[in-house]
């Protein structure tokens, strides 16, 4: 299977059954995955920040602007968004030296992604966020299977998003 | 390996060295008695090195607007210290470009991370008014150089490492785990390596304290700039190894630089744009 990797602040859409969409190196950023089980169309976006200065020009960079944009692109690619399955990954954070952290991009990203999805009427079936480790995430376009790799930890496989979250092989 | 002193000496014997021509150039750049023409002549013997140094000096990452097209011009415009640091930075690709199995980093990943950290340090320096910004770039680029030495030792202890990383009830900084396993962390070792390579003392000091700039004493600024850059690069997710983002953020140091949470997000935004451009150093 060919894995197409999604770069910083970029997105990819695919309905090729022999393809997987991957996001390598999620730190505090968010990996947002959409899967339409009926047309087997998938989208992956590597979203960097909660909100910011380039929302119109670069909607996939921010949680605040990515969701409507990605829904449009999914629709344009022939997906039926009324049965869309959504998964969210990332939002890791550094360890804090005090009670509150100056650098809360991870937590703020996770919250902003959840808010944007709620606003669009979407509820993630998988949400694997937080911690202080980097994640590599891959979605198989044919099945909707998602694998999360964290270095030095066992892989976490989320079975077919059509069936909801299910951990383990 | 037993006591910490023995291990320090042991690590001291294992510090990587540069090729003879590079070492000679660094020696001349450090000597007050050598003249510009002589230094230029020595550097020009290695045209590949010169090309890389000029490429880096002229890159957007480096943060100096004036273009330099010859070694001599670089020496006159940027100064000897800057050229010496550039020579080291370019030459360090040999070591930073390798796979670092102890950190579970594939070939090229630490180099990519180091370049991104250099770019981030340059952005932070410009934001907080730290000068010279090119010094910040080199400090950012070299801050994790200690990992190239510690990697093989960590790889030997990977089972214990996985336990320490996975089992801690309260997450501790990865540098603390390194100290527990090896009695030294990559920042301290990086400082030793910079001394070994005869880099300016301020650079060694910043590398040594990049995880705890608040403990860097009077000369804390550059280490704080590198600390902020390091946090930004990890946040963006470049080159995350087995250590991931598992380091304690030194909030006081960021505040002393005048950086708030909003500033860090704006800097992250700028860094993402910069990293999306073609990488001039491959």
mmCIF file of C-alpha atoms in Angstrom, chain B:
data_model
loop_
_atom_site.group_PDB
_atom_site.id
_atom_site.type_symbol
_atom_site.label_atom_id
_atom_site.label_comp_id
_atom_site.label_asym_id
_atom_site.label_seq_id
_atom_site.Cartn_x
_atom_site.Cartn_y
_atom_site.Cartn_z
ATOM 1 C CA UNK B 1 30.849 2.422 33.283
ATOM 2 C CA UNK B 2 30.546 3.160 36.955
ATOM 3 C CA UNK B 3 30.910 6.559 38.604
ATOM 4 C CA UNK B 4 29.938 9.799 36.964
ATOM 5 C CA UNK B 5 33.505 11.109 36.804
ATOM 6 C CA UNK B 6 34.685 7.994 34.988
ATOM 7 C CA UNK B 7 31.812 8.299 32.589
ATOM 8 C CA UNK B 8 32.527 11.948 31.883
ATOM 9 C CA UNK B 9 36.106 10.994 31.007
ATOM 10 C CA UNK B 10 34.840 8.100 28.957
ATOM 11 C CA UNK B 11 32.507 10.384 27.012
ATOM 12 C CA UNK B 12 35.365 12.879 26.697
ATOM 13 C CA UNK B 13 37.383 10.268 24.802
ATOM 14 C CA UNK B 14 34.488 9.606 22.458
ATOM 15 C CA UNK B 15 33.829 13.149 21.276
ATOM 16 C CA UNK B 16 33.761 13.250 17.490
ATOM 17 C CA UNK B 17 36.417 15.305 15.713
ATOM 18 C CA UNK B 18 36.345 17.234 12.463
ATOM 19 C CA UNK B 19 38.482 16.479 9.400
ATOM 20 C CA UNK B 20 41.997 17.976 9.599
ATOM 21 C CA UNK B 21 41.298 20.859 7.194
ATOM 22 C CA UNK B 22 38.206 21.915 9.142
ATOM 23 C CA UNK B 23 40.054 21.630 12.451
ATOM 24 C CA UNK B 24 42.872 23.772 11.053
ATOM 25 C CA UNK B 25 40.432 26.399 9.809
ATOM 26 C CA UNK B 26 38.736 26.508 13.222
ATOM 27 C CA UNK B 27 42.123 26.846 14.927
ATOM 28 C CA UNK B 28 43.093 29.742 12.651
ATOM 29 C CA UNK B 29 39.716 31.428 13.076
ATOM 30 C CA UNK B 30 40.249 31.260 16.837
ATOM 31 C CA UNK B 31 43.760 32.673 16.749
ATOM 32 C CA UNK B 32 44.249 36.397 17.027
ATOM 33 C CA UNK B 33 47.522 36.257 15.161
ATOM 34 C CA UNK B 34 46.178 34.769 11.929
ATOM 35 C CA UNK B 35 45.316 37.198 9.162
ATOM 36 C CA UNK B 36 42.193 37.230 7.020
ATOM 37 C CA UNK B 37 43.993 36.247 3.806
ATOM 38 C CA UNK B 38 45.604 33.268 5.525
ATOM 39 C CA UNK B 39 42.287 32.059 6.916
ATOM 40 C CA UNK B 40 40.590 32.532 3.547
ATOM 41 C CA UNK B 41 43.359 30.536 1.872
ATOM 42 C CA UNK B 42 42.958 27.620 4.284
ATOM 43 C CA UNK B 43 39.172 27.592 3.923
ATOM 44 C CA UNK B 44 39.348 27.769 0.140
ATOM 45 C CA UNK B 45 41.189 24.452 0.040
ATOM 46 C CA UNK B 46 37.831 22.854 0.776
ATOM 47 C CA UNK B 47 35.508 24.264 -1.874
ATOM 48 C CA UNK B 48 32.572 22.101 -0.810
ATOM 49 C CA UNK B 49 32.853 23.484 2.708
ATOM 50 C CA UNK B 50 33.075 27.047 1.407
ATOM 51 C CA UNK B 51 30.004 26.539 -0.783
ATOM 52 C CA UNK B 52 28.004 25.218 2.161
ATOM 53 C CA UNK B 53 29.159 28.013 4.481
ATOM 54 C CA UNK B 54 28.161 30.690 1.953
ATOM 55 C CA UNK B 55 24.841 28.981 1.279
ATOM 56 C CA UNK B 56 24.039 28.945 4.973
ATOM 57 C CA UNK B 57 25.209 32.541 5.501
ATOM 58 C CA UNK B 58 22.912 33.683 2.673
ATOM 59 C CA UNK B 59 19.887 31.611 3.664
ATOM 60 C CA UNK B 60 16.719 33.114 5.083
ATOM 61 C CA UNK B 61 17.194 30.818 8.104
ATOM 62 C CA UNK B 62 20.417 32.581 9.045
ATOM 63 C CA UNK B 63 18.793 35.980 9.325
ATOM 64 C CA UNK B 64 21.504 38.261 7.876
ATOM 65 C CA UNK B 65 20.166 40.339 5.022
ATOM 66 C CA UNK B 66 23.466 41.211 3.316
ATOM 67 C CA UNK B 67 24.638 38.627 0.809
ATOM 68 C CA UNK B 68 28.200 37.337 0.956
ATOM 69 C CA UNK B 69 29.737 35.704 -2.093
ATOM 70 C CA UNK B 70 33.310 34.945 -1.045
ATOM 71 C CA UNK B 71 35.010 33.647 2.071
ATOM 72 C CA UNK B 72 36.948 36.861 2.449
ATOM 73 C CA UNK B 73 33.789 38.922 2.240
ATOM 74 C CA UNK B 74 32.152 36.639 4.828
ATOM 75 C CA UNK B 75 35.112 37.191 7.159
ATOM 76 C CA UNK B 76 34.908 40.950 6.736
ATOM 77 C CA UNK B 77 31.111 41.313 6.837
ATOM 78 C CA UNK B 78 30.161 38.641 9.383
ATOM 79 C CA UNK B 79 33.367 38.487 11.382
ATOM 80 C CA UNK B 80 35.613 35.629 12.409
ATOM 81 C CA UNK B 81 33.413 34.317 15.199
ATOM 82 C CA UNK B 82 30.405 34.065 12.926
ATOM 83 C CA UNK B 83 32.421 32.334 10.192
ATOM 84 C CA UNK B 84 33.906 29.919 12.729
ATOM 85 C CA UNK B 85 30.421 29.056 13.990
ATOM 86 C CA UNK B 86 29.199 28.602 10.410
ATOM 87 C CA UNK B 87 32.104 26.288 9.622
ATOM 88 C CA UNK B 88 31.250 24.217 12.676
ATOM 89 C CA UNK B 89 27.523 24.229 11.904
ATOM 90 C CA UNK B 90 28.075 23.091 8.324
ATOM 91 C CA UNK B 91 30.634 20.486 9.381
ATOM 92 C CA UNK B 92 28.329 19.202 12.126
ATOM 93 C CA UNK B 93 25.946 17.914 9.456
ATOM 94 C CA UNK B 94 28.303 14.956 9.184
ATOM 95 C CA UNK B 95 27.326 13.972 12.749
ATOM 96 C CA UNK B 96 23.805 15.407 13.017
ATOM 97 C CA UNK B 97 22.795 13.788 9.736
ATOM 98 C CA UNK B 98 23.358 10.259 11.001
ATOM 99 C CA UNK B 99 20.689 8.001 12.462
ATOM 100 C CA UNK B 100 20.547 8.301 16.253
ATOM 101 C CA UNK B 101 19.305 4.879 17.352
ATOM 102 C CA UNK B 102 19.232 5.723 21.077
ATOM 103 C CA UNK B 103 16.667 8.419 20.337
ATOM 104 C CA UNK B 104 14.889 6.330 17.660
ATOM 105 C CA UNK B 105 15.710 8.958 15.042
ATOM 106 C CA UNK B 106 16.241 7.833 11.457
ATOM 107 C CA UNK B 107 19.028 9.186 9.263
ATOM 108 C CA UNK B 108 18.502 12.879 8.550
ATOM 109 C CA UNK B 109 15.889 13.464 11.237
ATOM 110 C CA UNK B 110 18.189 15.107 13.793
ATOM 111 C CA UNK B 111 19.647 17.336 11.069
ATOM 112 C CA UNK B 112 16.187 18.410 9.920
ATOM 113 C CA UNK B 113 15.250 19.109 13.533
ATOM 114 C CA UNK B 114 18.493 21.032 14.121
ATOM 115 C CA UNK B 115 17.968 23.252 11.082
ATOM 116 C CA UNK B 116 14.392 23.934 12.159
ATOM 117 C CA UNK B 117 15.653 24.793 15.646
ATOM 118 C CA UNK B 118 18.215 27.160 14.139
ATOM 119 C CA UNK B 119 15.466 28.862 12.126
ATOM 120 C CA UNK B 120 13.286 29.032 15.251
ATOM 121 C CA UNK B 121 16.114 30.515 17.333
ATOM 122 C CA UNK B 122 16.655 33.149 14.675
ATOM 123 C CA UNK B 123 12.927 34.061 14.779
ATOM 124 C CA UNK B 124 12.942 34.196 18.598
ATOM 125 C CA UNK B 125 16.084 36.362 18.571
ATOM 126 C CA UNK B 126 14.471 38.815 16.170
ATOM 127 C CA UNK B 127 11.287 38.874 18.254
ATOM 128 C CA UNK B 128 13.010 39.600 21.576
ATOM 129 C CA UNK B 129 15.759 41.763 20.097
ATOM 130 C CA UNK B 130 18.616 39.375 20.883
ATOM 131 C CA UNK B 131 21.711 40.196 18.878
ATOM 132 C CA UNK B 132 23.377 38.831 16.899
ATOM 133 C CA UNK B 133 20.541 36.736 15.459
ATOM 134 C CA UNK B 134 23.037 34.629 13.487
ATOM 135 C CA UNK B 135 24.619 33.521 16.765
ATOM 136 C CA UNK B 136 21.159 32.387 17.871
ATOM 137 C CA UNK B 137 20.790 30.440 14.610
ATOM 138 C CA UNK B 138 24.013 28.529 15.200
ATOM 139 C CA UNK B 139 23.188 27.909 18.878
ATOM 140 C CA UNK B 140 19.785 26.578 17.852
ATOM 141 C CA UNK B 141 21.316 24.420 15.167
ATOM 142 C CA UNK B 142 23.882 22.902 17.523
ATOM 143 C CA UNK B 143 21.827 22.698 20.739
ATOM 144 C CA UNK B 144 21.211 18.944 20.552
ATOM 145 C CA UNK B 145 24.695 18.009 19.320
ATOM 146 C CA UNK B 146 25.231 16.062 22.564
ATOM 147 C CA UNK B 147 22.683 13.526 21.314
ATOM 148 C CA UNK B 148 25.128 12.301 18.669
ATOM 149 C CA UNK B 149 27.389 11.047 21.456
ATOM 150 C CA UNK B 150 24.738 9.879 23.933
ATOM 151 C CA UNK B 151 22.718 8.021 21.289
ATOM 152 C CA UNK B 152 24.793 4.838 21.314
ATOM 153 C CA UNK B 153 24.856 4.721 25.122
ATOM 154 C CA UNK B 154 21.093 5.157 25.294
ATOM 155 C CA UNK B 155 20.651 2.477 22.630
ATOM 156 C CA UNK B 156 22.557 0.041 24.868
ATOM 157 C CA UNK B 157 20.107 0.770 27.683
ATOM 158 C CA UNK B 158 16.934 0.828 25.578
ATOM 159 C CA UNK B 159 15.043 -1.648 27.774
ATOM 160 C CA UNK B 160 15.635 0.342 30.965
ATOM 161 C CA UNK B 161 14.983 3.524 29.026
ATOM 162 C CA UNK B 162 11.581 2.305 27.826
ATOM 163 C CA UNK B 163 10.716 1.392 31.432
ATOM 164 C CA UNK B 164 11.762 4.757 32.787
ATOM 165 C CA UNK B 165 9.925 6.622 30.041
ATOM 166 C CA UNK B 166 6.777 4.516 30.272
ATOM 167 C CA UNK B 167 6.416 3.826 33.985
ATOM 168 C CA UNK B 168 6.965 7.142 35.713
ATOM 169 C CA UNK B 169 3.794 8.052 37.584
ATOM 170 C CA UNK B 170 4.658 11.730 37.293
ATOM 171 C CA UNK B 171 6.291 12.425 33.948
ATOM 172 C CA UNK B 172 9.821 13.737 34.382
ATOM 173 C CA UNK B 173 11.976 15.491 31.830
ATOM 174 C CA UNK B 174 13.812 13.203 29.425
ATOM 175 C CA UNK B 175 17.083 14.906 30.423
ATOM 176 C CA UNK B 176 16.473 13.696 33.990
ATOM 177 C CA UNK B 177 16.047 10.157 32.638
ATOM 178 C CA UNK B 178 19.350 10.491 30.756
ATOM 179 C CA UNK B 179 21.051 11.559 33.981
ATOM 180 C CA UNK B 180 19.553 8.605 35.846
ATOM 181 C CA UNK B 181 20.748 6.122 33.255
ATOM 182 C CA UNK B 182 24.058 7.659 32.146
ATOM 183 C CA UNK B 183 24.904 10.260 34.833
ATOM 184 C CA UNK B 184 24.973 12.983 32.192
ATOM 185 C CA UNK B 185 22.395 14.497 29.849
ATOM 186 C CA UNK B 186 22.664 15.487 26.198
ATOM 187 C CA UNK B 187 22.773 19.208 27.031
ATOM 188 C CA UNK B 188 25.803 18.885 29.345
ATOM 189 C CA UNK B 189 27.541 16.627 26.852
ATOM 190 C CA UNK B 190 26.728 19.055 24.042
ATOM 191 C CA UNK B 191 28.419 21.809 26.036
ATOM 192 C CA UNK B 192 31.525 19.620 26.404
ATOM 193 C CA UNK B 193 31.518 18.978 22.677
ATOM 194 C CA UNK B 194 31.281 22.708 21.877
ATOM 195 C CA UNK B 195 34.255 23.328 24.201
ATOM 196 C CA UNK B 196 36.115 20.495 22.489
ATOM 197 C CA UNK B 197 35.449 22.183 19.136
ATOM 198 C CA UNK B 198 36.669 25.524 20.530
ATOM 199 C CA UNK B 199 33.378 27.312 19.931
ATOM 200 C CA UNK B 200 32.773 30.659 21.645
ATOM 201 C CA UNK B 201 32.105 30.186 25.372
ATOM 202 C CA UNK B 202 28.675 31.789 25.096
ATOM 203 C CA UNK B 203 27.616 29.162 22.553
ATOM 204 C CA UNK B 204 28.812 26.251 24.714
ATOM 205 C CA UNK B 205 27.052 27.789 27.681
ATOM 206 C CA UNK B 206 23.774 28.129 25.769
ATOM 207 C CA UNK B 207 23.963 24.533 24.533
ATOM 208 C CA UNK B 208 24.713 23.326 28.075
ATOM 209 C CA UNK B 209 21.721 25.169 29.535
ATOM 210 C CA UNK B 210 19.150 24.875 26.782
ATOM 211 C CA UNK B 211 16.805 22.890 29.047
ATOM 212 C CA UNK B 212 17.288 25.072 32.150
ATOM 213 C CA UNK B 213 18.120 28.634 31.115
ATOM 214 C CA UNK B 214 16.977 29.933 34.507
ATOM 215 C CA UNK B 215 20.021 28.185 35.959
ATOM 216 C CA UNK B 216 22.427 29.620 33.390
ATOM 217 C CA UNK B 217 23.543 32.512 35.608
ATOM 218 C CA UNK B 218 24.206 36.019 34.325
ATOM 219 C CA UNK B 219 24.726 34.905 30.751
ATOM 220 C CA UNK B 220 21.236 33.388 30.414
ATOM 221 C CA UNK B 221 19.807 35.106 27.340
ATOM 222 C CA UNK B 222 21.119 32.908 24.549
ATOM 223 C CA UNK B 223 20.176 29.718 26.386
ATOM 224 C CA UNK B 224 16.680 31.143 26.919
ATOM 225 C CA UNK B 225 16.405 31.983 23.210
ATOM 226 C CA UNK B 226 17.433 28.415 22.360
ATOM 227 C CA UNK B 227 15.033 27.031 24.972
ATOM 228 C CA UNK B 228 12.136 28.927 23.389
ATOM 229 C CA UNK B 229 13.239 27.761 19.920
ATOM 230 C CA UNK B 230 13.465 24.173 21.130
ATOM 231 C CA UNK B 231 9.922 24.401 22.535
ATOM 232 C CA UNK B 232 8.627 25.803 19.229
ATOM 233 C CA UNK B 233 10.266 23.105 17.126
ATOM 234 C CA UNK B 234 8.894 20.328 19.351
ATOM 235 C CA UNK B 235 5.461 21.959 19.311
ATOM 236 C CA UNK B 236 5.455 21.993 15.530
ATOM 237 C CA UNK B 237 6.468 18.326 15.648
ATOM 238 C CA UNK B 238 9.775 18.282 13.773
ATOM 239 C CA UNK B 239 12.200 15.441 14.540
ATOM 240 C CA UNK B 240 10.409 14.048 17.575
ATOM 241 C CA UNK B 241 12.286 10.995 18.811
ATOM 242 C CA UNK B 242 11.778 8.707 21.781
ATOM 243 C CA UNK B 243 11.954 11.799 23.999
ATOM 244 C CA UNK B 244 9.062 13.473 22.182
ATOM 245 C CA UNK B 245 8.056 16.683 23.933
ATOM 246 C CA UNK B 246 8.999 15.253 27.317
ATOM 247 C CA UNK B 247 10.933 18.237 28.641
ATOM 248 C CA UNK B 248 10.019 20.765 31.282
ATOM 249 C CA UNK B 249 9.240 24.206 29.911
ATOM 250 C CA UNK B 250 11.225 26.854 31.797
ATOM 251 C CA UNK B 251 8.427 29.400 32.055
ATOM 252 C CA UNK B 252 10.484 31.932 33.988
ATOM 253 C CA UNK B 253 13.113 32.095 31.275
ATOM 254 C CA UNK B 254 10.475 32.735 28.607
ATOM 255 C CA UNK B 255 8.933 35.457 30.743
ATOM 256 C CA UNK B 256 12.334 37.039 31.288
ATOM 257 C CA UNK B 257 12.704 37.202 27.527
ATOM 258 C CA UNK B 258 9.338 38.951 27.471
ATOM 259 C CA UNK B 259 7.583 36.092 25.664
ATOM 260 C CA UNK B 260 3.976 35.288 26.505
ATOM 261 C CA UNK B 261 1.746 32.472 25.271
ATOM 262 C CA UNK B 262 0.411 34.618 22.421
ATOM 263 C CA UNK B 263 3.936 35.462 21.281
ATOM 264 C CA UNK B 264 4.819 31.777 21.217
ATOM 265 C CA UNK B 265 1.807 31.025 19.007
ATOM 266 C CA UNK B 266 2.707 33.825 16.611
ATOM 267 C CA UNK B 267 6.300 32.555 16.496
ATOM 268 C CA UNK B 268 5.047 29.018 15.842
ATOM 269 C CA UNK B 269 2.935 30.393 12.992
ATOM 270 C CA UNK B 270 5.974 32.134 11.475
ATOM 271 C CA UNK B 271 8.127 29.052 11.944
ATOM 272 C CA UNK B 272 5.587 26.888 10.085
ATOM 273 C CA UNK B 273 5.706 29.300 7.131
ATOM 274 C CA UNK B 274 9.470 29.269 7.134
ATOM 275 C CA UNK B 275 9.633 25.468 7.281
ATOM 276 C CA UNK B 276 7.173 25.161 4.417
ATOM 277 C CA UNK B 277 9.690 26.822 2.110
ATOM 278 C CA UNK B 278 12.184 24.637 0.276
ATOM 279 C CA UNK B 279 15.000 23.599 2.594
ATOM 280 C CA UNK B 280 18.253 24.995 1.199
ATOM 281 C CA UNK B 281 20.420 22.438 2.980
ATOM 282 C CA UNK B 282 18.621 19.232 1.985
#
